[in-house]
Coordinates of C-alpha atoms in Angstrom, one line a residue:
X4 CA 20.2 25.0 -39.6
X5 CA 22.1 28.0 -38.2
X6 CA 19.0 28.9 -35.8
X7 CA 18.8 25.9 -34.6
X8 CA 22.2 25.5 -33.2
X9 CA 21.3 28.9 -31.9
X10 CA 18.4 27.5 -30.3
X11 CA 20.7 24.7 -28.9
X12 CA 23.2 26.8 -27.0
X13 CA 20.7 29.6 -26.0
X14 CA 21.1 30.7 -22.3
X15 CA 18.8 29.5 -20.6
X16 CA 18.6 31.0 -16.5
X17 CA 16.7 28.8 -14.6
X18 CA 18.9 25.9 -16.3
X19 CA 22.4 27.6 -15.2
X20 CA 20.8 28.5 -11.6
X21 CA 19.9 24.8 -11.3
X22 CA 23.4 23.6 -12.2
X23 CA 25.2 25.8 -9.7
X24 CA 23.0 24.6 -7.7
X25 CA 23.7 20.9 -8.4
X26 CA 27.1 22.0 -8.3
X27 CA 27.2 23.3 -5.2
X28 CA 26.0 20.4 -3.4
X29 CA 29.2 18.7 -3.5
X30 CA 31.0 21.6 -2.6
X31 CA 31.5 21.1 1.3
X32 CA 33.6 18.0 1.5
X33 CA 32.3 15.2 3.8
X34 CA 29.4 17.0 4.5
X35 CA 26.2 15.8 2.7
X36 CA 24.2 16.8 0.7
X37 CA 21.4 15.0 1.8
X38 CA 20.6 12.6 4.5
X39 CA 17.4 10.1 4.3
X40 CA 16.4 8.6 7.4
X41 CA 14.9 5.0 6.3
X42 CA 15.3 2.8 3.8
X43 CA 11.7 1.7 2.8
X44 CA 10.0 2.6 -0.4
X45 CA 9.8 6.5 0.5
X46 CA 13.0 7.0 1.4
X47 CA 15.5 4.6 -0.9
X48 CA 13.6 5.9 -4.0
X49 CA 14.2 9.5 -2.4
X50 CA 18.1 8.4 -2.2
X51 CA 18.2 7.1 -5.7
X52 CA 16.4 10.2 -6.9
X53 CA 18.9 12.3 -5.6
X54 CA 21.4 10.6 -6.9
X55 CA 20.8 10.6 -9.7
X56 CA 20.2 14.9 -9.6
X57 CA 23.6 15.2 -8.6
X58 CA 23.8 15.0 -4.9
X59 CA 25.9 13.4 -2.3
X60 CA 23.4 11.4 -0.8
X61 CA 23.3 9.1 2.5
X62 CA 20.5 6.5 3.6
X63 CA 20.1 5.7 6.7
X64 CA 18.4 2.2 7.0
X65 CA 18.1 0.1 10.6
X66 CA 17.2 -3.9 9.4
X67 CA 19.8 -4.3 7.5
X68 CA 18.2 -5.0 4.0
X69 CA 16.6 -1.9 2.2
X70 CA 13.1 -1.9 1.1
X71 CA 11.6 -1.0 4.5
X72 CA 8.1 -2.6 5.7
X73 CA 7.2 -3.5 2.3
X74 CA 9.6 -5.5 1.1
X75 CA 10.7 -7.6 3.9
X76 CA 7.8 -7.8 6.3
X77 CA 5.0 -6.1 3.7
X78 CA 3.7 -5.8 0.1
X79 CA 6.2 -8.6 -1.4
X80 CA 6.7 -10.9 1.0
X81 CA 2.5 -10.8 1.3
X82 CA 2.1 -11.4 -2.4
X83 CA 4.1 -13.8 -2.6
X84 CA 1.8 -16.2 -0.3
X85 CA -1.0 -14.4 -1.8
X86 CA -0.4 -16.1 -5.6
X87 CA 1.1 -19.1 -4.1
X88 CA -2.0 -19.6 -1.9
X89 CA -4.2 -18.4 -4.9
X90 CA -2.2 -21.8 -7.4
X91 CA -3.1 -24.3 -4.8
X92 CA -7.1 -23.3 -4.2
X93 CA -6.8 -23.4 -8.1
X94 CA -5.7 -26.9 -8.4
X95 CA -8.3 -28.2 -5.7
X96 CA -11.1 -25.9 -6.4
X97 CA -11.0 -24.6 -10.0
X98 CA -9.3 -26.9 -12.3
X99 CA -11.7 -29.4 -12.9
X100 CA -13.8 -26.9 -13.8
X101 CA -11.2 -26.6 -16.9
X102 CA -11.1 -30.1 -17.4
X103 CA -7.9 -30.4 -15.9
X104 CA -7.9 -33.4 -13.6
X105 CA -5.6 -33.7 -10.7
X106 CA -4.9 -36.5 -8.1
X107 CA -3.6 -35.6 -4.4
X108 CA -2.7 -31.9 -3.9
X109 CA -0.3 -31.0 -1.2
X110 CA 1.2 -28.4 0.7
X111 CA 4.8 -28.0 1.5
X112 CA 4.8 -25.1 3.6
X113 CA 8.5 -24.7 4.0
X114 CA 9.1 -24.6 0.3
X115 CA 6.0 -21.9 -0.1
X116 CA 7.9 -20.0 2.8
X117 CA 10.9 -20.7 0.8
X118 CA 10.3 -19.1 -2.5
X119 CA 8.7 -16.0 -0.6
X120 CA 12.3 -15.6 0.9
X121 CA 13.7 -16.0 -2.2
X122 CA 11.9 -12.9 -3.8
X123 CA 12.5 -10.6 -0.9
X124 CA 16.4 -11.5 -0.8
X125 CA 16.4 -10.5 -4.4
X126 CA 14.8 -7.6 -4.6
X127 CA 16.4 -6.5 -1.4
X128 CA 19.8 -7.0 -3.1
X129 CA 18.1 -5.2 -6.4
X130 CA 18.2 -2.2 -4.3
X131 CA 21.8 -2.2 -3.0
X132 CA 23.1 -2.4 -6.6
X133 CA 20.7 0.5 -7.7
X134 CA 22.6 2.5 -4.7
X135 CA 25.9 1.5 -6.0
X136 CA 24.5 2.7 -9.9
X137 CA 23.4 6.0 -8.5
X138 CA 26.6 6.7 -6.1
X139 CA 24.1 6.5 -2.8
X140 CA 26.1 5.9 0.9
X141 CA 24.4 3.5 2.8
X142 CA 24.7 3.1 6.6
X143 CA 23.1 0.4 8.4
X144 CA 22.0 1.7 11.4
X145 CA 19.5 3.7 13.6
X146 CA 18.9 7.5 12.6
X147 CA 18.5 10.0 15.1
X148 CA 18.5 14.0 14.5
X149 CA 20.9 15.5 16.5
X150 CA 19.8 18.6 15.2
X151 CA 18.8 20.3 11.9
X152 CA 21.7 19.7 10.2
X153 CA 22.8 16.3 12.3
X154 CA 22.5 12.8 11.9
X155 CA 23.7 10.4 14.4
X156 CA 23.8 6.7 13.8
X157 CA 24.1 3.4 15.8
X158 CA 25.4 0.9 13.5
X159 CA 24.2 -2.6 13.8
X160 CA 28.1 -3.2 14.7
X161 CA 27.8 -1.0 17.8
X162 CA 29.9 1.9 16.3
X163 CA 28.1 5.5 16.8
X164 CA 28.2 7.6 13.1
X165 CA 28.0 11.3 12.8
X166 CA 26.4 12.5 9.7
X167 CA 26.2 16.1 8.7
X168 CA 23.9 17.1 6.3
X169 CA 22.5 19.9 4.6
X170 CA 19.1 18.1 4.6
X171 CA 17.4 15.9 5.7
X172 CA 14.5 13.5 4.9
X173 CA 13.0 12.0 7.1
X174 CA 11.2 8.6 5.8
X175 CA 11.2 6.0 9.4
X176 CA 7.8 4.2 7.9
X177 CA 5.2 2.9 10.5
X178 CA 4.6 -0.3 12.5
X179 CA 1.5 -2.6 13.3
X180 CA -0.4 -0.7 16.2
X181 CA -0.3 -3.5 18.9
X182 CA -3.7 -3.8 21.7
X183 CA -2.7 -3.7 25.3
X184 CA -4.1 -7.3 26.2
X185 CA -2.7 -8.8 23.2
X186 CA 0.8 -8.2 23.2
X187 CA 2.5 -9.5 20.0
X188 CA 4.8 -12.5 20.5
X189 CA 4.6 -14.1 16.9
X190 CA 3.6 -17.7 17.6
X191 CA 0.1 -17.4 18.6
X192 CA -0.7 -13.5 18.7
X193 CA 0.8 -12.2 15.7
X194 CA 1.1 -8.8 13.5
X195 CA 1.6 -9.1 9.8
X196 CA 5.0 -9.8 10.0
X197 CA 4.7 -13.2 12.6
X198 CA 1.6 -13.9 10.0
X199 CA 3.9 -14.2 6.9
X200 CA 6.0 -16.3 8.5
X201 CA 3.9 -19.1 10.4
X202 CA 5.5 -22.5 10.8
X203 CA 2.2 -24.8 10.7
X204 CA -1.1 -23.9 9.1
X205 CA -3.2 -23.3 12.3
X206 CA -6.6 -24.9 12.3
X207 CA -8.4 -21.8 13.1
X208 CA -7.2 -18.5 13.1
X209 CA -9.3 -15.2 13.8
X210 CA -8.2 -11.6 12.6
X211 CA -8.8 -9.2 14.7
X212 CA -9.8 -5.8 12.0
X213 CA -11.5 -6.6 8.4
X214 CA -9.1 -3.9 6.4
X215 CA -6.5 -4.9 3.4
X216 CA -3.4 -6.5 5.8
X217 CA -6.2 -8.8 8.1
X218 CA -7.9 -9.7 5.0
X219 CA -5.2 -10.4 2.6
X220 CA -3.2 -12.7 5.0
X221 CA -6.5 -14.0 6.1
X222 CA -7.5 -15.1 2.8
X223 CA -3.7 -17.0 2.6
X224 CA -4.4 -19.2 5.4
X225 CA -8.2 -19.6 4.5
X226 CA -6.7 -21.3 1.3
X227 CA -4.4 -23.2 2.9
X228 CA -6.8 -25.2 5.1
X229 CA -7.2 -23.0 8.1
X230 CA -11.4 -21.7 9.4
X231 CA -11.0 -18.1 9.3
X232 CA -13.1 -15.5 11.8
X233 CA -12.6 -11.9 11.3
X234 CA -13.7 -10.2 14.1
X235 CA -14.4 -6.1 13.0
X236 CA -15.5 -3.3 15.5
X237 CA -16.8 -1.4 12.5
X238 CA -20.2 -2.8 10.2
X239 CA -18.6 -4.0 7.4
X240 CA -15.0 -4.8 6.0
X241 CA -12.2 -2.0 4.9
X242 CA -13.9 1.3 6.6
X243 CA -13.5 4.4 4.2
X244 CA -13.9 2.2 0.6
X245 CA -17.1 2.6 -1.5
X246 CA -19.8 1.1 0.8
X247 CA -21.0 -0.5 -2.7
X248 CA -17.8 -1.9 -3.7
X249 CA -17.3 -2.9 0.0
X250 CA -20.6 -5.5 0.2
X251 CA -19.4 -6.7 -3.3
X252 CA -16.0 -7.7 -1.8
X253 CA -17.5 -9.1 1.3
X254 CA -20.0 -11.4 -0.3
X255 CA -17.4 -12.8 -2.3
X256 CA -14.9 -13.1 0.7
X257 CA -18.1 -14.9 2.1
X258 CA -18.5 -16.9 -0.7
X259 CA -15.2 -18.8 0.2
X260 CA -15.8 -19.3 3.3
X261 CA -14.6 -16.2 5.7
X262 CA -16.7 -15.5 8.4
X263 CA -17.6 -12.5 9.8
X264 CA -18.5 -10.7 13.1
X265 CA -19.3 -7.2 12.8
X266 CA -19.9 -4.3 14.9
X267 CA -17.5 -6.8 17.6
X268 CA -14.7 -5.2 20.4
X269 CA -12.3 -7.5 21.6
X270 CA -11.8 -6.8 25.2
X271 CA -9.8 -9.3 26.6
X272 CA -7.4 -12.4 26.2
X273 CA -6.6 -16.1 27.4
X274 CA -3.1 -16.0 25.9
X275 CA -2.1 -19.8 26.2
X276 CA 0.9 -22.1 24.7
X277 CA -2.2 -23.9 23.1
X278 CA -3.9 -21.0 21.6
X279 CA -6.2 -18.0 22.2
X280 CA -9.4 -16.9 23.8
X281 CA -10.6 -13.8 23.4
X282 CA -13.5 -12.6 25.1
X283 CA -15.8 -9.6 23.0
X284 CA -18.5 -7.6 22.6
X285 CA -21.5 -7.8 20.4
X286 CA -22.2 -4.5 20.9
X287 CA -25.4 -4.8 18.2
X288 CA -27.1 -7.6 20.5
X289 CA -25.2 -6.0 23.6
X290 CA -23.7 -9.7 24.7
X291 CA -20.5 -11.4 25.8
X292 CA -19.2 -13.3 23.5
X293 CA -15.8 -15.4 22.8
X294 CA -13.8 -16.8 20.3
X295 CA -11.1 -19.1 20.4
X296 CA -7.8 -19.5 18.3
X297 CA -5.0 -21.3 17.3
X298 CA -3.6 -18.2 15.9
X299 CA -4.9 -14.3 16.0
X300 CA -3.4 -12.3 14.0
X301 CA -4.5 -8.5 15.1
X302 CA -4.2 -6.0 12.0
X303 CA -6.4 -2.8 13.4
X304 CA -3.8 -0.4 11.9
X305 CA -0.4 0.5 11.7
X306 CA 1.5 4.1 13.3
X307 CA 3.8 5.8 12.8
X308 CA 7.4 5.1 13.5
X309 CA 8.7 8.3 14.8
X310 CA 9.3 8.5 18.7
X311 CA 12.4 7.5 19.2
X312 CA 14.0 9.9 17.1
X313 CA 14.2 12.5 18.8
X314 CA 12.3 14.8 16.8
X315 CA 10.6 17.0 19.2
X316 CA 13.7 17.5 21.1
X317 CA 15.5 19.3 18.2
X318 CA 12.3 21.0 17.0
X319 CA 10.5 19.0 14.3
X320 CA 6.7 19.1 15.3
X321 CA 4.4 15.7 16.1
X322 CA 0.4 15.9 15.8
X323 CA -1.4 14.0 18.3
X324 CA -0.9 10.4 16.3
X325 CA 2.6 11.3 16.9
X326 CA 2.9 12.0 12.2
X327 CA 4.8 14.4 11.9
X328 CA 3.3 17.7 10.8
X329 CA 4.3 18.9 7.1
X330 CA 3.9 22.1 5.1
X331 CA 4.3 22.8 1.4
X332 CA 6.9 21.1 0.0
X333 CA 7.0 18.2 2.7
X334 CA 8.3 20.5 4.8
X335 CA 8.3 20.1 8.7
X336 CA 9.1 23.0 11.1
X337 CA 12.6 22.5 11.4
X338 CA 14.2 24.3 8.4
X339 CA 16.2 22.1 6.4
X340 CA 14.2 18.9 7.7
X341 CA 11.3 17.0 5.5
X342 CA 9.4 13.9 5.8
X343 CA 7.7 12.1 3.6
X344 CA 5.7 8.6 3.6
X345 CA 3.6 6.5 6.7
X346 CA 5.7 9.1 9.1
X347 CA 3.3 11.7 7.3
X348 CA -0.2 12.2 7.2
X349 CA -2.2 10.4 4.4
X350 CA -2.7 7.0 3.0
X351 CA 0.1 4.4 4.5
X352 CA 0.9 3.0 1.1
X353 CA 4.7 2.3 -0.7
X354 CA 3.8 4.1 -4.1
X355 CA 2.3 7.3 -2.3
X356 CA 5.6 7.1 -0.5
X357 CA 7.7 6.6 -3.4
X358 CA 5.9 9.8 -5.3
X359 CA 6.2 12.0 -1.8
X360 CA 10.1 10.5 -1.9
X361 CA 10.6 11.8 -6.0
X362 CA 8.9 15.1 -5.6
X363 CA 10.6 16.3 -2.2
X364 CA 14.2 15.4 -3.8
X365 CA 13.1 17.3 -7.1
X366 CA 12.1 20.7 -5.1
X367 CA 15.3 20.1 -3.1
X368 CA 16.8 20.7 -6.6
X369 CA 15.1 23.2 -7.8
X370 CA 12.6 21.3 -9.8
X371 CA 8.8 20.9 -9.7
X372 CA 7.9 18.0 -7.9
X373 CA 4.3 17.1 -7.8
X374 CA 1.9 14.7 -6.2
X375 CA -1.5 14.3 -6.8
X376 CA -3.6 13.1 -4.0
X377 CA -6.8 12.3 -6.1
X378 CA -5.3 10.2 -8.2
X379 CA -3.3 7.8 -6.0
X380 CA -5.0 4.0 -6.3
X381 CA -5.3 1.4 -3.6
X382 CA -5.6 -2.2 -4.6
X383 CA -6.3 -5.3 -2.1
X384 CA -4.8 -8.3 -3.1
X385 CA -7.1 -11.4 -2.7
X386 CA -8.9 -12.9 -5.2
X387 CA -10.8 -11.4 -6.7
X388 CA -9.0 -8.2 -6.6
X389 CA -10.1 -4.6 -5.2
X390 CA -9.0 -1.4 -7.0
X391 CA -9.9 1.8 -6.4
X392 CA -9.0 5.6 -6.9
X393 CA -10.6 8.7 -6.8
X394 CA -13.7 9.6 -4.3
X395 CA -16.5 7.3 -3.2
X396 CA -20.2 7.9 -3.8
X397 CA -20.1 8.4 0.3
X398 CA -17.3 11.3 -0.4
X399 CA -19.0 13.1 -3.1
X400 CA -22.8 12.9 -1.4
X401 CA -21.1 14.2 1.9
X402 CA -19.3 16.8 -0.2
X403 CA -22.8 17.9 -2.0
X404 CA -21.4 16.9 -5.5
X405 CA -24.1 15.8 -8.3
X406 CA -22.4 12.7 -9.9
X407 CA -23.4 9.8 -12.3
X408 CA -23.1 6.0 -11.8
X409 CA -21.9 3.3 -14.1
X410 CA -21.7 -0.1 -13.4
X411 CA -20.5 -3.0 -15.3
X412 CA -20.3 -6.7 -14.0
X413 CA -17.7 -9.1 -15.3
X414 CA -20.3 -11.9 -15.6
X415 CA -21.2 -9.3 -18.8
X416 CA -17.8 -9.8 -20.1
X417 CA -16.7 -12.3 -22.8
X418 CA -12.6 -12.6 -21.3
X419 CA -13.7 -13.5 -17.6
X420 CA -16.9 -15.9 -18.6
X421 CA -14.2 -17.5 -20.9
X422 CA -11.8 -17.7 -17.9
X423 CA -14.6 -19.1 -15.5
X424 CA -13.1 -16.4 -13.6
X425 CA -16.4 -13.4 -13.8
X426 CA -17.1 -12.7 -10.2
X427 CA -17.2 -8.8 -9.4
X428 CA -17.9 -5.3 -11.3
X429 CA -16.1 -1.8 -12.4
X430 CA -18.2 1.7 -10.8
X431 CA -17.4 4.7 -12.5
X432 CA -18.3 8.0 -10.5
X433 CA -18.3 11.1 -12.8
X434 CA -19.4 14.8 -12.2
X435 CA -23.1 15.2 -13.1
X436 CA -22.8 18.3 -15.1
X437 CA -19.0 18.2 -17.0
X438 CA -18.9 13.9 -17.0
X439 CA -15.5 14.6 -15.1
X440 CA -14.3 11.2 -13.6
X441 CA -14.2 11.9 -9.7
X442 CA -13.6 7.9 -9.2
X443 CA -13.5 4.3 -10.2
X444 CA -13.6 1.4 -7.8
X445 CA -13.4 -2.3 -9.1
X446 CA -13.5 -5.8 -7.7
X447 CA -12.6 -8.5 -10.1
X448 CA -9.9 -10.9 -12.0
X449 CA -6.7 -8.2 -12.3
X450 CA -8.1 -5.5 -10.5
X451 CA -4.6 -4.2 -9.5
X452 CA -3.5 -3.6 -13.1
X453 CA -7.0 -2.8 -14.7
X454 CA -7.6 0.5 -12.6
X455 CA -4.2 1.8 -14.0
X456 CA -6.2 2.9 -16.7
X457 CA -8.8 5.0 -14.8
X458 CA -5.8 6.1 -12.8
X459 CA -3.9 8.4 -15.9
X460 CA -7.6 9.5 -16.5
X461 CA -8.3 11.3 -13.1
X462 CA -4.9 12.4 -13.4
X463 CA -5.1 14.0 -16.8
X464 CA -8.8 15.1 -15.7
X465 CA -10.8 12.9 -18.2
X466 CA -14.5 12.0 -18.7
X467 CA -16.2 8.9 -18.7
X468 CA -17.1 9.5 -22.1
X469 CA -12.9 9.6 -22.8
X470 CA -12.7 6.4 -21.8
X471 CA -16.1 5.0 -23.9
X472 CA -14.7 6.3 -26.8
X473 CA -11.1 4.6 -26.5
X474 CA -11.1 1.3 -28.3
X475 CA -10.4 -1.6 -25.9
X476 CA -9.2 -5.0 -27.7
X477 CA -11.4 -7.7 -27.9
X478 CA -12.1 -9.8 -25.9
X479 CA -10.5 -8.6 -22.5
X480 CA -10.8 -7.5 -19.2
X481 CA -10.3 -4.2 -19.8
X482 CA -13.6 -4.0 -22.0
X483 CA -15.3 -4.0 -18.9
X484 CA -14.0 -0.8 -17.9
X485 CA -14.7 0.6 -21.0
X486 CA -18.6 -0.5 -20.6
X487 CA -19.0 0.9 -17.0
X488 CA -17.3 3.9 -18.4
X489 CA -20.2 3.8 -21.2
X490 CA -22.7 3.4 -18.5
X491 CA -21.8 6.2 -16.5
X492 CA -22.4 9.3 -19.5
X493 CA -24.8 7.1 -22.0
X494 CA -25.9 3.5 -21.7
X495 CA -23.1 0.0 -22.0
X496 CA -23.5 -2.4 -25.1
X497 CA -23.5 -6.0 -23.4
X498 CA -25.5 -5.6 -20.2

């Protein structure tokens, strides 16, 4: 017993140098001890994170309601159409299927816009009681860096705020990139955000880009009675995803009616009160061609926002797509100033931003922050759903890496033949000689959750054979990752 109370109160250095240091954060009164310019998932998790280390912590945030991009023009607001889209192509498509027999399904758009609102506002608030819990400032206004150590604010009540800082993070998100011809005015030429928020379904509507934001809204107003063109300069939908995976998504997307035009450049626009014409290029049969539209929604990308903070001014260094250029650490090259998120290089997504926001806070504190770029997944949210993590076979044959394949479709799976619901496959991708996973991609019924599991095996560097070997309950959807996991070191049981 004596030993271990020893044990309990032994000095420990690195302990006692990280408490000073804790400590001393709050030593210079009124100034901070950090500053995080942007509310969105990056930085307010960054806030909160630092917070709760100890700090004296400010976020900046210019809309008025945390949760940046993602919650209030983004991920929630997105999904929220997405599953209430998804209940009413159930009831006229699916449930008879069931033997569930309907009569006259409507829409009420306004209520459907309605219950999206109501999500956002709560979740919005969510945040502003976490940053009371935690002790974070919050200033409602735009950030700009007066210098390393500065802050200054323009509240949305037209006051100017001067924050100093000891450091800062910078986390100012991204935007939708707009085309010069097609100027966004959110009736009839619209980014994601106008697309969330339509006031009539449009008869037709054409997408301009066949990536996750132009496909996921797309599908919501494909369900919801409008024809749906997605016009794509590229030969197939979501560039940069496992081309296999890919042509399984785009049958299916297909399937429900979506139509495509590939290897297409919009050049030009009739922007009209009653609709759209945009004239094109089909640059595979090199002829004119045009589309018209009640609605077109243009989702080619989204950049940075970062250049009207005055950032180069005050010595923090831009590449040529205007990210800002990190080192080690999410460092930039003004001392004492970090970024982290879509004003970064990497994927623009709200969890990689929320890991970048934890690990840059935890080295600010002396910790060991850590993010690991293999292992971050990226899920599309239609129906069915596309997961993936890891490399694609493209990657590793570019990269010269000998790799097996297995495949398992969920027409082989007892849950989703049960559910009527067995449309799509898992793909495992491990290393030829060690059975290392190097990736997993999926399209299916819960794609978004199932590739969880392949995620904490990349991460903790397991094989396929791991994950063959773990018993899966019976029946689920998760058995079908554990086939395509048998499939890619030996051979799967029920296919």
């Amino acid at each position: 017993p004596g030993g271990n109370m020893l044990r309990s109160v032994s000095f420990n250095p690195s302990r006692v140098a990280q408490t000073l240091f804790l400590r001393s954060f709050a030593a210079a009164k009124g100034q901070q001890d950090l500053v995080v310019v942007g509310g969105g998932p990056g930085g307010y998790v960054a806030a909160i994170k630092a917070g709760q280390l100890g700090m004296k912590v400010t976020c900046v945030e210019k809309r008025g309601a945390l949760g940046g991009t993602c919650l209030n023009v983004g991920c929630i607001p997105s999904k929220a159409l997405l599953h209430s889209s998804h209940m009413f192509e159930e009831a006229t498509t699916h449930f008879g299927d069931h033997g569930v027999e309907v009569g006259s399904v409507n829409i009420n758009l306004d209520k459907m816009m309605a219950q999206k609102s109501d999500a956002v506002k709560g979740l919005t608030g969510g945040i502003e009681g976490l940053f009371k819990k935690n002790k974070v400032n919050y200033v409602k206004g735009y950030g700009k860096l007066k210098d390393a150590n500065t802050v200054e604010v323009e509240t949305l009540d037209g006051k100017t705020e001067t924050l100093s800082s000891k450091n800062i993070i910078i986390a100012s998100g991204s935007e939708p990139i707009e085309l010069p011809f097609l100027p966004f005015n959110e009736k009839n030429v619209v980014s994601s955000t106008g697309a969330l928020s339509l006031e009539k379904i449009p008869n037709k509507m054409v997408v301009i880009g066949a990536g996750v934001i132009g496909l996921e809204l797309g599908s919501v107003w494909r369900r919801l009675g409008a024809q749906v063109d997605v016009v794509e300069f590229g030969d197939g939908v979501c560039p940069g995803m496992d081309r296999d995976t890919a042509n399984v998504f785009q049958k299916g997307l297909q399937k429900q009616g979506i139509k495509f035009h590939f290897n297409t450049k919009v050049s030009a626009a009739d922007i009209r009160e009653d609709g759209v014409t945009l004239k094109a290029e089909d640059m595979k049969k090199n002829k004119d061609v045009s589309f018209d539209a009640d609605v077109v929604l243009v989702a080619i990308g989204r950049r940075p926002r970062t250049e009207d903070m005055n950032l180069e001014q005050v010595g923090v260094k831009l590449n040529d797509r205007k990210q800002i250029e990190i080192g080690e650490n999410f460092t930039t090259s003004l001392k004492g100033v970090y970024a982290i998120g879509d004003a970064v290089p990497g994927a623009m997504l709200a969890h990689k931003a929320e890991e970048e926001g934890i690990a840059c806070v935890e080295h600010l504190a002396g910790k060991h922050g850590h993010v690991n770029y293999d292992a971050i997944p990226g899920v599309i949210y239609t129906y069915p759903e596309v997961a993936t993590v890891g490399k694609s076979e493209e990657e590793l044959k570019a990269d010269g890496v000998e790799y097996n394949v297995g495949k398992f479709p969920y027409m082989a799976n007892s849950r989703a033949r049960a559910m009527k619901d067995a449309e799509g496959m898992v793909k495992f991708l491990s290393d030829k000689k060690t059975d290392r996973i190097l990736g997993c991609h999926m399209v299916g019924p819960n794609a978004g959750e199932a590739i969880a599991e392949a995620v904490i095996a990349l991460e903790y560097g397991a094989s396929s054979e791991d994950i063959a070997r773990t018993c899966h309950a019976h029946p689920t959807l998760s058995e079908a990752v554990k086939e395509a996991a048998m499939a890619a070191y030996d051979k799967p049981i029920h296919f």
